[in-house]
Amino acid sequence: MVDTSRLNPPQRAAVEHGGGPLLVLAGAGSGKTRVITYRIAHLLALGIPADAIAALTFTNKAAEEMRERVAHLLGDKKQAQKLTMGTFHALGLQMLRAERKTLGYPKGFAVYDTSDQMGVVREALRSLKDFSRDGERRWDVKAILSRISLAKNGFVAPEDYQPREADEYDFITAEVYPRYQAALRAYAAFDFDDLIVEPVRLMQRDAAVGDRWAGRFRFVLVDEFQDTNKAQLLLVKELISRHGNLTVVGDDDQSIDAWRGADPTNILRFADMFEGATVVKLEQNYRSTRLILDAANAVIAHNTQRHGKTLWSEIPRGELITHAVAQDVEQESQWVAAEIKRVKEAGRSWQDIAVLYRSNLQAKGLEDELRQNGVPYVMYGGQEFFERKEVKDLIAYLRVALNPRDELSLRRIVNYPARGVGPTTVEKIVAWAAQRHTSMWDVLKAVADAGDGHQAALDEAGLRPGVRKSLAELVGIIDTLGAGLRDGAAVASTRKLIDAIALHDDLRDASPSPTAAQRRIDNVEGLLNSLTRFEARERGPDALGDYLRKLSLESGEEADTSGDKIVLTTLHGAKGLEFPVVFMVGLEEELLPHARTLYPQATDALDADHASDVSEERRLCYVGITRAQRKLYITRACTRVNRGRAVARVPSRFLLEIPDDLIEVKDLAEEARQKVPTSELRSFFASFGADD
């Protein structure tokens, strides 16, 4: 049996729970990962086979950490490896691969990321010329994609999507959504949301598939349950429909992902949804000082829709929270950088320190000051260079030129930039290829060589003359690029490709502003610079192909934790992390809570009632406070520059919810004035003359 003597009583109760639904309400720093890993080890010790247990997480890092802990508890790595342990999306992908024939998808179907999805939305918008407003004004592609994603997370199919009255973005989404989904199908692709939605739909409509997967797992465990959306909840319900053995661990006070469809009511209504549920609360915090927890408890208590719990700790009371009030943003950034250096000189490592902010826009001034002060830092979050759409599009062209049978890359570029090859045409090409047991590239070559006895087949396929011409031009572009790459001229050939497809023009047309267009063009230049460095090295005949494959596998999912550096991250990105010293900057109204919450915009996907609810912003503040182990700094500025003029700022309501006796205030403007020598002040006033 697993030794549970080191667990506190509530932890032990959760670990040793028998069958049926169990909700473990795990407050920040209360040992939730310990509970879920001990429970898995406990089930294995009871004789439950490893392959009959599924543990679902939201990051690969969390899954691997759990697997390692289970292996350590068992002293058996092989048994731990047999567990189904990973993200919701990883399990969904596994299910889709296993059931692809039932779905009618090829073995090598694609999974589109955000940049791929935006390309499909743009393609759909181009087909809806009647919906361009004023002939010039463009739709915000991200706003449309956000609505599609929220619809999928809410398990709303294209045909069931209902636009809200007077919401023009909802109405254009209602037109784009079915076209978007049809395009994905034509490209044999899923997006990340489909990895959850499609397995659920398949299990619901096909009893054999439902029985197969529901019968596979006898126990299902879910981490961070407060972050689940409706589609994920439905997947969980399908998986446990035969036995009801579900353990979920989460904290409704840390539900901060409504923007991607997370529904906190999943955890709030758990006992109502799962009959006979047991609820265990973990309230002992092993991370922070009592004073920091007192501040966190005081803030989150103002949210009314929550499970009641109060964090406590055996760690001593600790230092007061330092509240630094700066005159402006520059003074705020300068003080933070200087204080970080002082903390380092007092004995802390750089990696003990983190700076948290609500918006990435706040980071620029901080970065400048940190660089000037020689403070090493790493920034978590943000899109990786090789994940940007324009970069991935170019890489796809290069991969097809080296290997025309790379169908996933070929599907990506067959209509980029737009050349009139829509989803219907792609379906015809794929069907024609399947009938002849050949590749998609061979079909395109046949189109290019239509005079060579292929005309009748092309007529039978129903390809319009304009489409045939476009496809023939694409084949010529790929052949020319391939010849150049084989001659070792990667950079020169890629530049010719960019000119041939008028890539820069397309980026300008698709961007909301000249500045945004230039950023994307600069990204293209960044890839060319990378290819230049590649050409400067010695290489073999297959080196370029290997290099491109490595670029395509680059991912920004996991943060770089190497080296002794301070961490800069948004409050969203900070969840799950902890640091001895934390700076929360910009605690002002319209930053935290954010202006988009207080004053929703037309492009926002969430309705006005939800957007004006500051409860999630308060949970963000709570998450930030509870990242600190020993020392917490909170800063704000009295003025910030907005559109060229200084605007007075108001302290965040959340800051005012922290009791005064937990805070020491530093007036940075007053301290700066006190540092000016008396002689300088006298000289200053003397310059006005005696009559002034």
Steps between C-alpha positions, in 0.01 A plus 500: 500500500600863453614674820259791559629589846662823374169633369278726707150364586309660207771392254486144635121493474520600133772246419321209668154582362330192355289511185261763368544872432744698715567875495824612665485875557870579511586855604817663369813325629302228680669202336255408223764327287601290801138394550435401140829307466451322834147407395626348175767306689236389753273368222791310345586353839139378530550302180340732243693442174705801384337497156158532666588840651486831313631827647422814301693826534529832318875494423748232400731625772239431769437152359869408498548633853211281615640195323842550660346539846289185457807307383691623807220399737473155342869450435388370161549713186361233268164494674481879500566502125190286441273770644296711257623834627501820296300796384137494393619579150753216500229251594268648239771467235558139605129430462479668159799304372343176620161586351612683183348241266162540668537876450615459138837671553839398355777361719703821481235756589625841612445689824482874439634750748384859541693637205363224274148569624530871430599417144186291456283779642658752260432262213135473606472879524639540148222274375244727669561815298145616570593526865788745467388819671523830313708323239818566699465432871623156601372264762717411799590138421595425861159618620323265258728209587444565870124469449542176306724362774256600775217340302692173474600511866132553577419203275309711248508367143514736197134438419399579859697823537265783599628857461412749771279785391690809383838322521645531151791271582258227604322533167816477290612206715172323421597528131868409544466213750344241260745597224789475745394153607449388141850621414653304788322190376625558146856539624469186715572717802375557852560801719581465872136542600401216265730266692242514780177564310532233231568206736196601707276524193629164377436330836151649514394386155683166479417265788785263414756780523344623825513152653859450386636812671270508803593139569872561466547702821368397843621818674530849354681784676499865390743769614409873501132418458406868537654557155277253315250618241172340400656279230760367745231440761300300245810295413552420869134402536525266200816336635345424842151420377537128578643525853493855643850474650614860461746702707541868421743739666470875465437841652213720389693799639761442228261478204647766271452365147147604400654665193564151359170352613585374850181478704539538879148366551638154412672492837237707682220262394701177523288349778183575300633347178645185658259335738644381830817706465744531790664840555835538678654843573876557513558829683845460655749694288862381488631787286443847643530696823190558709499869413495433126216252548307752711523745209389236248208389717387860549493569126329180383235523773337778295398242238165354597466212251763265643555200725573638845857427614771687688868434446721468808863414559739389771766723342567813715319830432787643291574844353245768423393545139686795348268731307712734287322805357680654204437835335503343153579177315865591451551546872314176568724303261818662629411420861408137422832445320697663784313305768558173315874574501483577874318172569768316300779670694323399823551135413221388268565333165363668189272199445338559842337815362201550268324807361130452419276728294151494351595590142806426289502869404625577851818300445683729256599770748598235753719323245681823415577573866608144572740504206646835607552363851658176382219283640469171308142400425288252309150576378236229517224491242466657155509334162822330393659631180465175305130475597407821315281435200708675237809310614319165500358571153847556357635191673212301348599620150859392562394160631276434200780604264730246665230233527188553286339198672486700825124531476444689825733778387348491150150543643628800694629686195270382220287813548749732668519771394142464378487366144135391481559145624228477763393207720272354230786489252731340754236234568479425125877473475521270803215283370661476156830399658331236716318349201828463314703391805740783445617810687357849506821627337455257209154646445643852489767385254224350285323834505822673391542243218134505399588489130666163547193280488358611832239744369208257519583409860527865593162569345360206695646645824316825435793739539432842349749640245600780740577249775700284259711801407562587866602145585731482199666822614545354850667189356737722304585704811570183702713345224708818469545525876595133527767534232652798679502324837668194353769727359572625853351849452246497784498875568502617138232247404280599793525868406391411146208306645393799711494714185324232292208467744495874586522409867575851625195636320279233655634575849425870450147424377427263789636719780286749694768773483829584325682440827353151536585425137861606551529273805392205288736596218779526759414146609553384142839670502573324828453163329725608215765598754466157657547337160806719442655366820412147388676549166813622678545162668632181344218265415407180320244442224210446742598776742238754387218251540619410850533869584145577387358207697667632814356846437152353460528325835588821687237562768435771755284284726748456781685790658877519497610459861871469431751737653497735796261770377202684639164415343271745324151367434136594484272407788342239274841350428592493869239244603668186629826682577643625829791723597655618828468862385221635278440848356144569382517819293229736379225436755275770362144518373491418126811286535378267777206480457571544131326766293366234261318347796357833613429634151454213249568572132314398189758234416471328840344156480363496854169675554482828686354345815794262531758756399386744769532234772828571680498171691746340259730800520488466880597135462795613287609728784462209744715280277769769489507549878521125567804458271711670770664280760678746729484858368240681288539842337205685346563808286288756321548829318309823563511592130543310175540638151202425278502623140771751571366654820543417868181359652437472874464144624278357774618222735355158426192411705679173582786691659250681720357163610826406673491604870723799581684317776644255244664773289786747525474790254799652321434835333769493233429854381543636855818300549638642176425853615672438832814388319545842332771694696380815684757710314347399166151593621621844612668560165183392319271742686761780489491485122144641503610826667406660835161629374380147413 
